[in-house]
CSV table of C-alpha atoms in Angstrom, one decimal:
chain,number,residue,atom,x,y,z
A,25,MET,CA,72.5,95.8,80.4
A,26,ASP,CA,70.2,97.4,77.9
A,27,HIS,CA,71.3,100.8,78.9
A,28,ARG,CA,75.0,99.6,77.5
A,29,ARG,CA,73.4,98.5,74.2
A,30,GLU,CA,71.3,101.5,73.7
A,31,LEU,CA,74.3,104.5,74.3
A,32,SER,CA,76.4,102.2,71.8
A,33,GLN,CA,73.5,102.1,69.7
A,34,GLU,CA,73.1,105.7,69.6
A,35,ILE,CA,76.6,106.1,69.3
A,36,SER,CA,77.1,104.7,66.2
A,37,ARG,CA,74.0,105.9,64.4
A,38,LYS,CA,75.9,109.4,65.5
A,39,GLY,CA,79.1,108.3,64.2
A,40,VAL,CA,81.0,110.0,66.9
A,41,TYR,CA,83.4,107.3,67.8
A,42,ASN,CA,85.5,105.4,65.7
A,43,PHE,CA,85.8,102.7,67.6
A,44,PRO,CA,83.4,100.4,68.4
A,45,PHE,CA,84.6,99.2,71.7
A,46,ALA,CA,84.6,102.8,73.0
A,47,SER,CA,82.2,102.5,75.9
A,48,SER,CA,80.9,105.3,78.8
A,49,GLU,CA,82.0,102.9,81.4
A,50,SER,CA,85.7,102.1,80.9
A,51,VAL,CA,87.3,98.8,81.7
A,52,PRO,CA,89.6,99.1,84.4
A,53,LEU,CA,93.8,98.8,84.1
A,54,PRO,CA,95.3,96.8,85.6
A,55,PHE,CA,98.7,98.5,84.6
A,56,PRO,CA,99.8,101.9,84.5
A,57,MET,CA,100.6,103.9,81.6
A,58,GLY,CA,103.9,106.0,80.6
A,59,HIS,CA,103.8,109.8,81.9
A,60,GLY,CA,106.0,112.5,82.8
A,61,THR,CA,109.0,114.0,80.9
A,62,THR,CA,110.5,117.6,80.1
A,63,THR,CA,110.4,119.1,77.2
A,64,LEU,CA,110.9,122.2,75.6
A,65,ALA,CA,111.0,124.0,72.6
A,66,PHE,CA,111.3,128.1,72.1
A,67,LEU,CA,112.3,130.5,68.2
A,68,PHE,CA,115.4,132.4,68.2
A,69,GLN,CA,116.9,133.9,65.0
A,70,GLY,CA,118.5,131.0,64.4
A,71,GLY,CA,115.7,129.0,63.8
A,72,VAL,CA,113.8,126.8,66.3
A,73,LEU,CA,114.7,124.4,69.2
A,74,ALA,CA,113.2,121.3,70.5
A,75,ALA,CA,115.2,119.5,73.3
A,76,ALA,CA,113.3,117.4,75.9
A,77,ASP,CA,114.7,114.6,78.3
A,78,THR,CA,114.7,110.5,77.6
A,79,ARG,CA,112.8,108.8,80.9
A,80,SER,CA,109.8,106.8,80.2
A,81,SER,CA,108.7,105.5,83.5
A,82,CYS,CA,105.1,104.0,84.6
A,83,SER,CA,104.1,105.0,88.1
A,84,GLY,CA,107.5,104.8,90.1
A,85,LEU,CA,110.1,101.9,87.5
A,86,VAL,CA,111.8,103.6,84.6
A,87,ALA,CA,109.7,101.6,82.2
A,88,CYS,CA,113.1,102.8,79.3
A,89,PRO,CA,115.6,105.4,80.1
A,90,ALA,CA,116.6,105.7,76.6
A,91,ALA,CA,113.3,106.5,74.6
A,92,GLN,CA,112.7,108.7,72.2
A,93,LYS,CA,110.3,111.8,73.0
A,94,ILE,CA,111.0,114.3,69.8
A,95,LEU,CA,109.8,112.2,67.0
A,96,PRO,CA,110.4,114.2,63.8
A,97,ILE,CA,107.5,114.1,61.3
A,98,HIS,CA,108.9,115.0,58.7
A,99,SER,CA,111.9,117.3,56.9
A,100,HIS,CA,111.1,120.5,58.3
A,101,LEU,CA,108.8,119.4,60.7
A,102,VAL,CA,109.4,117.8,65.1
A,103,GLY,CA,107.2,117.4,67.6
A,104,THR,CA,107.7,117.1,71.2
A,105,THR,CA,105.1,113.8,72.4
A,106,SER,CA,105.1,114.8,76.1
A,107,GLY,CA,102.0,112.5,78.2
A,108,THR,CA,100.8,109.0,77.6
A,109,SER,CA,104.2,107.7,75.4
A,110,ALA,CA,102.0,105.0,73.1
A,111,ASP,CA,99.3,107.7,72.3
A,112,CYS,CA,102.1,110.2,71.5
A,113,ALA,CA,103.6,107.5,69.7
A,114,LEU,CA,100.8,106.7,67.7
A,115,TRP,CA,98.8,110.1,66.9
A,116,LYS,CA,102.5,111.1,65.6
A,117,ARG,CA,102.7,108.7,63.0
A,118,ILE,CA,98.9,109.1,62.1
A,119,LEU,CA,99.7,113.0,61.9
A,120,SER,CA,102.7,112.3,59.3
A,121,ARG,CA,100.3,109.6,57.1
A,122,GLU,CA,98.0,113.0,57.2
A,123,LEU,CA,100.5,115.5,55.9
A,124,ARG,CA,102.6,112.8,53.5
A,125,LEU,CA,99.0,113.0,51.6
A,126,TYR,CA,98.6,116.8,51.9
A,127,GLN,CA,101.1,116.9,50.1
A,128,LEU,CA,101.0,114.9,47.6
A,129,ARG,CA,97.5,116.4,47.0
A,130,HIS,CA,98.2,119.9,47.0
A,131,GLY,CA,101.7,120.3,45.7
A,132,ARG,CA,102.8,121.6,48.9
A,133,ARG,CA,103.6,120.9,52.4
A,134,LEU,CA,101.0,121.8,55.0
A,135,SER,CA,102.5,124.7,57.2
A,136,THR,CA,102.6,124.3,60.5
A,137,GLY,CA,99.9,126.2,62.3
A,138,GLY,CA,98.3,123.7,59.9
A,139,ALA,CA,99.1,120.4,60.6
A,140,ALA,CA,98.7,121.8,64.5
A,141,LYS,CA,94.5,122.6,64.1
A,142,LEU,CA,95.5,119.2,62.0
A,143,LEU,CA,96.7,117.6,64.8
A,144,SER,CA,93.7,118.8,67.4
A,145,HIS,CA,91.1,118.3,65.1
A,146,MET,CA,92.0,114.2,64.7
A,147,LEU,CA,92.3,114.6,68.5
A,148,HIS,CA,88.9,116.4,69.2
A,149,PRO,CA,86.9,113.2,68.9
A,150,PHE,CA,88.6,111.4,72.0
A,151,LYS,CA,88.1,114.3,73.7
A,152,GLY,CA,87.0,113.3,77.9
A,153,THR,CA,88.6,109.7,77.2
A,154,GLU,CA,92.0,109.0,79.1
A,155,LEU,CA,93.6,110.2,76.0
A,156,CYS,CA,96.7,112.4,77.0
A,157,VAL,CA,99.1,114.0,74.0
A,158,ALA,CA,100.9,117.2,74.9
A,159,ALA,CA,103.3,118.2,71.7
A,160,THR,CA,104.4,120.9,70.4
A,161,LEU,CA,105.3,121.1,66.7
A,162,CYS,CA,108.3,122.9,65.5
A,163,GLY,CA,109.1,123.6,62.0
A,164,TRP,CA,110.0,125.7,59.2
A,165,ASP,CA,107.6,126.7,56.8
A,166,GLY,CA,108.3,127.2,53.1
A,167,GLY,CA,105.9,129.1,50.6
A,168,ASP,CA,104.6,132.3,50.4
A,169,PHE,CA,104.8,132.5,55.0
A,170,SER,CA,108.3,131.5,55.2
A,171,GLY,CA,109.0,131.7,58.5
A,172,PRO,CA,110.4,129.5,61.8
A,173,GLY,CA,106.7,128.1,64.0
A,174,LEU,CA,106.4,127.1,67.0
A,175,PHE,CA,102.9,125.5,68.1
A,176,TYR,CA,101.6,123.8,71.7
A,177,VAL,CA,98.9,121.1,70.9
A,178,CYS,CA,96.8,118.7,73.6
A,179,SER,CA,94.4,116.0,73.8
A,180,ASP,CA,91.9,119.0,76.2
A,181,GLY,CA,91.8,120.7,73.1
A,182,THR,CA,93.9,123.7,73.5
A,183,ARG,CA,96.1,124.5,70.5
A,184,LEU,CA,97.9,128.1,71.2
A,185,GLU,CA,100.7,129.9,68.9
A,186,GLY,CA,104.0,130.8,70.8
A,187,LYS,CA,107.6,131.8,70.8
A,188,LEU,CA,108.8,129.2,74.1
A,189,PHE,CA,107.1,126.7,75.8
A,190,SER,CA,108.5,124.3,78.1
A,191,VAL,CA,105.7,120.8,78.7
A,192,GLY,CA,106.1,118.1,81.3
A,193,SER,CA,106.0,117.5,85.0
A,194,GLY,CA,109.2,118.5,84.7
A,195,SER,CA,108.5,122.1,82.5
A,196,PRO,CA,107.8,124.5,85.6
A,197,TYR,CA,112.0,123.9,86.1
A,198,ALA,CA,113.2,124.1,83.0
A,199,TYR,CA,110.4,127.4,82.7
A,200,SER,CA,112.8,129.2,85.4
A,201,ILE,CA,116.1,128.6,83.5
A,202,LEU,CA,114.4,129.7,79.9
A,203,ASP,CA,112.7,132.5,81.2
A,204,GLN,CA,115.8,133.9,82.2
A,205,GLY,CA,118.2,133.3,79.1
A,206,VAL,CA,115.8,132.8,76.1
A,207,ARG,CA,116.3,136.4,74.2
A,208,TRP,CA,115.9,136.5,70.2
A,209,GLY,CA,119.4,137.2,69.2
A,210,LEU,CA,121.2,133.9,70.3
A,211,THR,CA,123.9,132.3,68.2
A,212,VAL,CA,123.1,128.3,68.0
A,213,GLU,CA,126.1,127.7,70.6
A,214,GLU,CA,124.3,129.8,73.1
A,215,ALA,CA,121.0,128.3,72.8
A,216,THR,CA,121.9,124.7,72.8
A,217,SER,CA,123.9,125.2,75.9
A,218,ILE,CA,120.9,126.5,77.7
A,219,ALA,CA,118.2,124.4,75.9
A,220,ARG,CA,120.5,121.1,78.0
A,221,GLU,CA,120.8,123.5,81.2
A,222,ALA,CA,117.2,123.9,81.4
A,223,VAL,CA,116.6,119.7,81.1
A,224,TYR,CA,119.7,119.1,83.0
A,225,ARG,CA,117.8,121.3,85.8
A,226,ALA,CA,114.4,119.6,85.6
A,227,THR,CA,116.0,116.2,85.7
A,228,HIS,CA,118.2,116.5,88.7
A,229,ARG,CA,114.3,118.2,90.8
A,230,ASP,CA,111.7,115.9,88.8
A,231,ALA,CA,111.7,112.5,89.2
A,232,TYR,CA,109.8,111.3,86.6
A,233,SER,CA,112.5,113.0,84.5
A,234,GLY,CA,116.1,112.3,83.6
A,235,ASN,CA,119.0,110.1,81.8
A,236,PHE,CA,120.0,112.2,78.6
A,237,VAL,CA,119.2,115.1,76.7
A,238,ASP,CA,117.8,115.2,73.0
A,239,ILE,CA,118.1,118.7,71.1
A,240,TYR,CA,116.5,119.2,67.9
A,241,HIS,CA,117.0,122.4,66.0
A,242,VAL,CA,114.6,123.2,62.9
A,243,THR,CA,116.3,125.6,60.1
A,244,PRO,CA,114.9,126.3,56.3
A,245,ASN,CA,117.3,123.5,55.1
A,246,GLY,CA,115.3,121.2,57.8
A,247,TRP,CA,116.4,119.7,61.4
A,248,THR,CA,119.4,118.5,62.3
A,249,ARG,CA,119.8,116.3,65.6
A,250,ARG,CA,122.8,116.5,68.0
A,251,THR,CA,124.2,114.0,69.9
A,252,ARG,CA,122.3,112.3,72.7
A,253,GLU,CA,124.1,113.8,75.7
A,254,ASP,CA,124.4,111.8,78.7
A,255,LEU,CA,123.2,114.1,82.1
A,256,LYS,CA,125.2,112.1,84.7
A,257,GLU,CA,128.3,114.2,82.4
A,258,GLU,CA,126.8,117.2,82.7
A,259,TYR,CA,126.2,116.6,87.0
A,260,TYR,CA,130.2,115.9,86.6
A,261,ARG,CA,131.0,119.1,84.5
A,262,GLU,CA,129.3,121.3,86.9
A,263,LYS,CA,130.9,120.1,89.9
A,264,GLU,CA,134.5,120.2,88.2
A,265,ARG,CA,133.5,124.4,87.3
A,266,ARG,CA,132.3,124.7,90.8
A,267,ARG,CA,135.4,123.4,91.9
A,268,LEU,CA,137.4,125.7,90.2
A,269,GLU,CA,135.7,128.7,90.6
A,270,ARG,CA,136.2,128.1,94.5
A,271,GLU,CA,139.9,127.0,94.4
A,272,ARG,CA,140.1,130.6,92.1
A,273,ARG,CA,138.2,132.7,94.8
A,274,GLY,CA,140.4,131.4,97.2
A,275,THR,CA,138.1,130.5,99.7
A,276,THR,CA,138.2,127.2,101.8
A,277,SER,CA,135.1,125.6,101.8
A,278,SER,CA,134.1,122.1,103.4
A,279,GLU,CA,131.9,120.2,101.0
B,14,MET,CA,85.0,105.7,104.2
B,15,LEU,CA,86.5,105.0,108.0
B,16,SER,CA,83.9,104.5,110.6
B,17,ALA,CA,84.9,107.3,113.8
B,18,GLN,CA,83.4,104.7,116.5
B,19,SER,CA,86.7,104.0,117.8
B,20,PHE,CA,86.5,106.1,121.4
B,21,GLY,CA,83.7,103.4,123.2
B,22,GLY,CA,84.3,104.4,126.8
B,23,PRO,CA,86.6,106.2,129.2
B,24,GLY,CA,90.3,105.3,127.6
B,25,LYS,CA,89.2,102.3,125.3
B,26,MET,CA,89.3,102.6,121.2
B,27,LYS,CA,87.2,100.1,119.4
B,28,GLU,CA,88.6,99.3,115.7
B,29,TYR,CA,88.4,100.5,113.3
B,30,HIS,CA,85.7,99.2,110.2
B,31,TYR,CA,84.8,99.8,107.1
B,32,THR,CA,81.0,100.8,106.8
B,33,GLY,CA,80.8,102.4,103.4
B,34,ALA,CA,79.4,100.9,99.7
B,35,VAL,CA,81.1,98.3,98.3
B,36,GLU,CA,80.8,97.5,93.9
B,37,ASN,CA,82.3,94.7,93.2
B,38,ARG,CA,83.1,94.3,89.3
B,39,PHE,CA,83.5,91.7,86.8
B,40,SER,CA,87.1,92.4,85.5
B,41,PRO,CA,87.7,91.2,82.6
B,42,TYR,CA,91.4,90.8,83.1
B,43,ALA,CA,93.7,87.8,84.9
B,44,PHE,CA,97.3,88.3,85.8
B,45,ASN,CA,98.9,84.5,84.4
B,46,GLY,CA,102.2,85.7,85.6
B,47,GLY,CA,104.9,85.1,83.2
B,48,THR,CA,108.6,86.5,82.2
B,49,VAL,CA,110.2,87.2,79.2
B,50,LEU,CA,113.5,88.1,78.1
B,51,ALA,CA,115.4,89.2,74.7
B,52,VAL,CA,118.6,89.7,74.1
B,53,ALA,CA,120.1,90.7,70.6
B,54,GLY,CA,123.6,90.0,69.3
B,55,GLU,CA,125.9,90.9,66.5
B,56,ASP,CA,124.6,88.2,64.2
B,57,PHE,CA,122.3,86.4,66.1
B,58,ALA,CA,118.6,87.1,68.9
B,59,ILE,CA,118.2,84.7,72.0
B,60,VAL,CA,114.1,85.1,73.5
B,61,ALA,CA,113.7,83.8,76.2
B,62,SER,CA,111.2,83.2,78.6
B,63,ASP,CA,109.6,80.9,81.7
B,64,THR,CA,107.0,78.2,81.0
B,65,ARG,CA,105.2,78.5,84.7
B,66,LEU,CA,101.2,78.8,84.4
B,67,SER,CA,99.6,80.7,87.8
B,68,GLU,CA,96.6,82.9,88.7
B,69,GLY,CA,96.2,83.9,92.3
B,70,TYR,CA,97.9,81.4,94.9
B,71,SER,CA,97.3,78.2,91.6
B,72,ILE,CA,99.8,77.0,89.1
B,73,HIS,CA,97.6,76.3,86.0
B,74,SER,CA,100.1,74.3,83.8
B,75,ARG,CA,104.4,73.3,84.7
B,76,ASP,CA,104.6,73.1,80.6
B,77,SER,CA,103.0,76.9,79.2
B,78,PRO,CA,106.0,78.2,77.2
B,79,LYS,CA,105.7,82.5,76.0
B,80,CYS,CA,107.8,82.4,73.1
B,81,TYR,CA,106.0,81.7,70.0
B,82,LYS,CA,107.6,81.3,66.4
B,83,LEU,CA,106.0,83.9,63.9
B,84,THR,CA,108.8,83.4,60.7
B,85,ASP,CA,111.7,81.6,60.5
B,86,THR,CA,113.1,85.0,62.0
B,87,THR,CA,111.6,86.4,64.2
B,88,VAL,CA,110.2,85.3,67.8
B,89,ILE,CA,107.8,86.9,69.7
B,90,GLY,CA,107.3,86.6,74.1
B,91,CYS,CA,103.7,87.5,75.3
B,92,SER,CA,103.3,87.4,78.8
B,93,GLY,CA,101.0,89.1,80.8
B,94,PHE,CA,96.9,87.6,80.6
B,95,HIS,CA,96.8,84.1,78.7
B,96,GLY,CA,93.7,85.0,77.4
B,97,ASP,CA,94.9,87.9,75.2
B,98,CYS,CA,98.2,86.5,74.6
B,99,LEU,CA,96.6,83.6,72.5
B,100,THR,CA,94.4,85.8,70.8
B,101,LEU,CA,97.3,88.5,70.0
B,102,THR,CA,98.9,85.9,68.8
B,103,LYS,CA,96.3,85.1,66.3
B,104,ILE,CA,95.9,87.5,65.0
B,105,ILE,CA,99.7,88.3,64.3
B,106,ASP,CA,99.3,84.8,62.7
B,107,ALA,CA,96.6,85.5,60.5
B,108,ARG,CA,97.3,89.7,59.7
B,109,LEU,CA,101.4,87.2,58.6
B,110,LYS,CA,99.3,85.3,56.5
B,111,MET,CA,97.4,88.6,54.4
B,112,TYR,CA,100.6,90.0,53.7
B,113,LYS,CA,102.6,86.5,52.5
B,114,HIS,CA,99.4,85.8,50.4
B,115,SER,CA,99.0,89.7,49.2
B,116,ASN,CA,102.8,90.5,49.3
B,117,ASN,CA,104.0,87.3,48.2
B,118,LYS,CA,107.0,88.2,51.0
B,119,THR,CA,107.3,86.9,54.5
B,120,MET,CA,107.6,90.1,56.8
B,121,THR,CA,110.7,91.1,57.8
B,122,SER,CA,111.0,91.8,62.0
B,123,GLY,CA,110.9,95.9,62.0
B,124,ALA,CA,107.6,95.5,59.8
B,125,ILE,CA,106.2,92.7,62.3
B,126,ALA,CA,106.7,95.1,65.0
B,127,ALA,CA,105.0,98.0,63.0
B,128,MET,CA,102.2,96.2,62.9
B,129,LEU,CA,101.7,94.9,66.8
B,130,SER,CA,101.9,98.8,67.9
B,131,THR,CA,98.8,99.3,65.4
B,132,ILE,CA,97.5,96.3,66.4
B,133,LEU,CA,97.6,97.0,69.9
B,134,TYR,CA,96.2,100.7,69.7
B,135,GLY,CA,93.5,99.7,68.0
B,136,ARG,CA,92.2,98.3,71.6
B,137,ARG,CA,93.1,102.2,72.7
B,138,PHE,CA,90.3,102.0,75.1
B,139,PHE,CA,90.2,97.8,76.5
B,140,PRO,CA,94.0,97.1,75.8
B,141,TYR,CA,95.2,93.9,74.9
B,142,TYR,CA,97.0,93.3,78.9
B,143,VAL,CA,100.2,91.6,77.1
B,144,TYR,CA,103.5,92.6,77.4
B,145,ASN,CA,105.3,91.9,74.2
B,146,ILE,CA,108.8,91.5,72.9
B,147,ILE,CA,109.8,90.5,69.5
B,148,GLY,CA,113.1,88.9,68.7
B,149,GLY,CA,114.3,88.8,65.5
B,150,LEU,CA,117.1,88.8,63.0
B,151,ASP,CA,116.8,92.4,60.6
B,152,GLU,CA,117.2,92.7,57.0
B,153,GLU,CA,120.9,93.1,57.1
B,154,GLY,CA,120.9,89.6,59.6
B,155,LYS,CA,121.8,91.1,62.6
B,156,GLY,CA,120.2,91.0,66.1
B,157,ALA,CA,117.2,92.8,67.0
B,158,VAL,CA,115.1,93.1,69.6
B,159,TYR,CA,111.9,95.4,69.9
B,160,SER,CA,110.3,95.4,73.0
B,161,PHE,CA,106.7,97.1,73.5
B,162,ASP,CA,104.0,98.3,76.2
B,163,PRO,CA,100.5,96.8,76.5
B,164,VAL,CA,98.9,99.7,74.2
B,165,GLY,CA,101.4,99.6,71.6
B,166,SER,CA,104.1,102.1,72.3
B,167,TYR,CA,107.8,100.7,70.6
B,168,GLN,CA,110.8,100.9,70.0
B,169,ARG,CA,113.8,98.9,69.3
B,170,ASP,CA,116.7,98.2,72.0
B,171,THR,CA,119.1,95.2,72.9
B,172,TYR,CA,117.8,93.6,75.1
B,173,LYS,CA,115.1,93.7,77.4
B,174,ALA,CA,112.8,91.8,80.0
B,175,GLY,CA,109.4,91.7,80.2
B,176,GLY,CA,106.7,90.3,82.4
B,177,SER,CA,106.3,89.5,86.2
B,178,ALA,CA,110.2,89.8,87.3
B,179,SER,CA,110.8,92.7,84.7
B,180,ALA,CA,112.0,94.9,87.1
B,181,MET,CA,114.9,92.3,88.6
B,182,LEU,CA,116.1,91.7,85.5
B,183,GLN,CA,116.3,94.3,83.8
B,184,PRO,CA,119.0,96.0,85.9
B,185,LEU,CA,120.8,93.0,85.5
B,186,LEU,CA,121.0,93.0,81.8
B,187,ASP,CA,121.5,96.7,81.8
B,188,ASN,CA,124.9,95.7,83.7
B,189,GLN,CA,125.9,92.3,82.4
B,190,ILE,CA,124.9,93.7,78.7
B,191,GLY,CA,125.1,97.1,78.3
B,192,PHE,CA,128.0,97.5,80.9
B,193,LYS,CA,125.9,100.5,82.8
B,194,ASN,CA,127.4,101.5,86.0
B,195,MET,CA,130.2,100.1,85.8
B,196,GLU,CA,133.3,102.5,85.5
B,197,GLY,CA,137.1,101.2,83.8
B,198,VAL,CA,135.1,98.0,82.0
B,199,GLN,CA,136.0,96.7,78.8
B,200,HIS,CA,133.3,96.9,76.3
B,201,VAL,CA,133.4,93.6,75.1
B,202,PRO,CA,130.6,92.2,72.4
B,203,LEU,CA,128.8,89.8,72.7
B,204,THR,CA,129.2,86.0,72.0
B,205,GLN,CA,126.3,83.6,71.8
B,206,GLU,CA,127.9,80.9,74.1
B,207,LYS,CA,128.0,83.4,76.8
B,208,ALA,CA,124.5,85.6,75.7
B,209,VAL,CA,122.5,81.6,76.7
B,210,GLN,CA,124.7,81.2,80.1
B,211,LEU,CA,123.5,84.7,80.5
B,212,VAL,CA,119.9,84.2,80.1
B,213,LYS,CA,120.0,80.9,82.2
B,214,ASP,CA,121.1,82.6,84.6
B,215,VAL,CA,119.3,85.3,84.7
B,216,PHE,CA,115.8,83.3,84.7
B,217,ILE,CA,117.6,81.2,87.9
B,218,SER,CA,118.2,83.5,89.8
B,219,ALA,CA,114.5,85.6,88.9
B,220,ALA,CA,112.8,81.8,89.1
B,221,GLU,CA,114.3,82.7,93.1
B,222,ARG,CA,112.9,85.8,94.4
B,223,ASP,CA,109.9,85.8,91.7
B,224,VAL,CA,106.7,83.6,92.8
B,225,TYR,CA,105.3,83.3,88.7
B,226,THR,CA,108.5,82.7,87.5
B,227,GLY,CA,110.0,79.0,87.7
B,228,ASP,CA,109.0,75.2,86.3
B,229,ALA,CA,111.2,75.3,83.6
B,230,LEU,CA,113.2,78.2,80.7
B,231,ARG,CA,112.4,77.9,77.5
B,232,ILE,CA,115.2,79.4,74.8
B,233,CYS,CA,114.7,80.3,71.5
B,234,ILE,CA,117.9,80.9,69.9
B,235,VAL,CA,117.3,82.4,66.1
B,236,THR,CA,120.2,82.2,63.7
B,237,LYS,CA,120.6,82.7,59.8
B,238,GLU,CA,120.4,79.0,60.4
B,239,GLY,CA,116.8,79.2,61.7
B,240,ILE,CA,115.3,78.6,64.7
B,241,ASN,CA,116.8,76.2,68.2
B,242,GLU,CA,115.1,76.3,70.9
B,243,GLN,CA,116.5,74.2,74.4
B,244,THR,CA,114.6,74.3,77.2
B,245,ILE,CA,116.1,74.3,80.8
B,246,PRO,CA,114.4,72.8,84.2
B,247,LEU,CA,114.3,75.6,87.0
B,248,ARG,CA,112.8,75.3,90.5
B,249,LYS,CA,108.7,74.1,91.0
B,250,ASP,CA,108.5,75.7,93.9
């Protein structure tokens, strides 16, 4: 056990780790963590739209069918979460605290890019550990650099600015719908409809996504949340649309 | 690593056996079984657990309930590794006392839930192997249930089952309390009597199908009058 003691002494001397129990050999866990999701966010003329499914799975079991994957951080910033649910929830909470402290100390809100950089730097000491956070921060910046902001931050160190992101196990399916339909000139209704469709298609094909869809819209006045929609209803609506389409075309099909 | 000594002679196949290195490590965790359940009503909350403490093929105790009273309005159910359950409840009790002495008021259910989340996450890289469910009354007197995963992710629910038989009980609760997956059913609000009866029935079913659940059922009913405890016998085999 000597090498472990030396290692932990060296670690505390360098002051890198905050947790005193971090050791080079990790304890094998007897339980699975929550993973798997579909989240997306994009910019358009009406602001930033963020959407996510609500299934929280633990290697095969649906731990929670009504989880919340889009967490408000402050009045003008929301973050979508993907990865381990506990990591995302706690780190978002830490980020909210740090942003509030920044606001009190400097008298203005930190920009979306600044918040993304802060989160990325806070996660950096844990690179290489099993921490798994993949978030997109969607906000509206005030002050001199007013405008929407969308950043993707990941626990492996990535920090990217963009106009469209989709994160999670269902993201390939969501990307195909979004790449087809997202333009700058969308109305709010059209954007919501594309976001809902993208999450719906992803939940249909990805086993780890499902149940409901949450949609948040960030504008200069802050974020607003649409009521959570059951994707089962969307499935029946689509079946009805297809049936009407077939009747309209007058073809007889055996289905 | 499987050995390739599969064919010993013409038409004969020898058995496969493992020839690689095997590492046996001490595991700091053990699984002691047990199921916990919590239901929130309009003005009450129920936290129930079985009382069997097992390890592997043995039963250590038939009278080890997993509900712990925290305050007059909050009960926590902890199942998983019994050692971590004991330590965690000691830590929560100490933190409740500290809060009481610093702020001159008792912690509310929501505050206890938020605190437990940070306590659990503080051990993110060597977690408490405990599945927690908190049941109690919120500040308005309505029933509240908070369910946790072992590293601190939590949310408020109406009902939740945790522990070894949770995968069996949760769909049943979804159907009976949440009225899920049924069409054309009237949603009647849950009365305390019906909730207690449902909890008893559900544990009797769990004891039939889960080997780690049984012996007795401890029910704690939290109302504004206080906490009422009942013990009902279950299968002992």
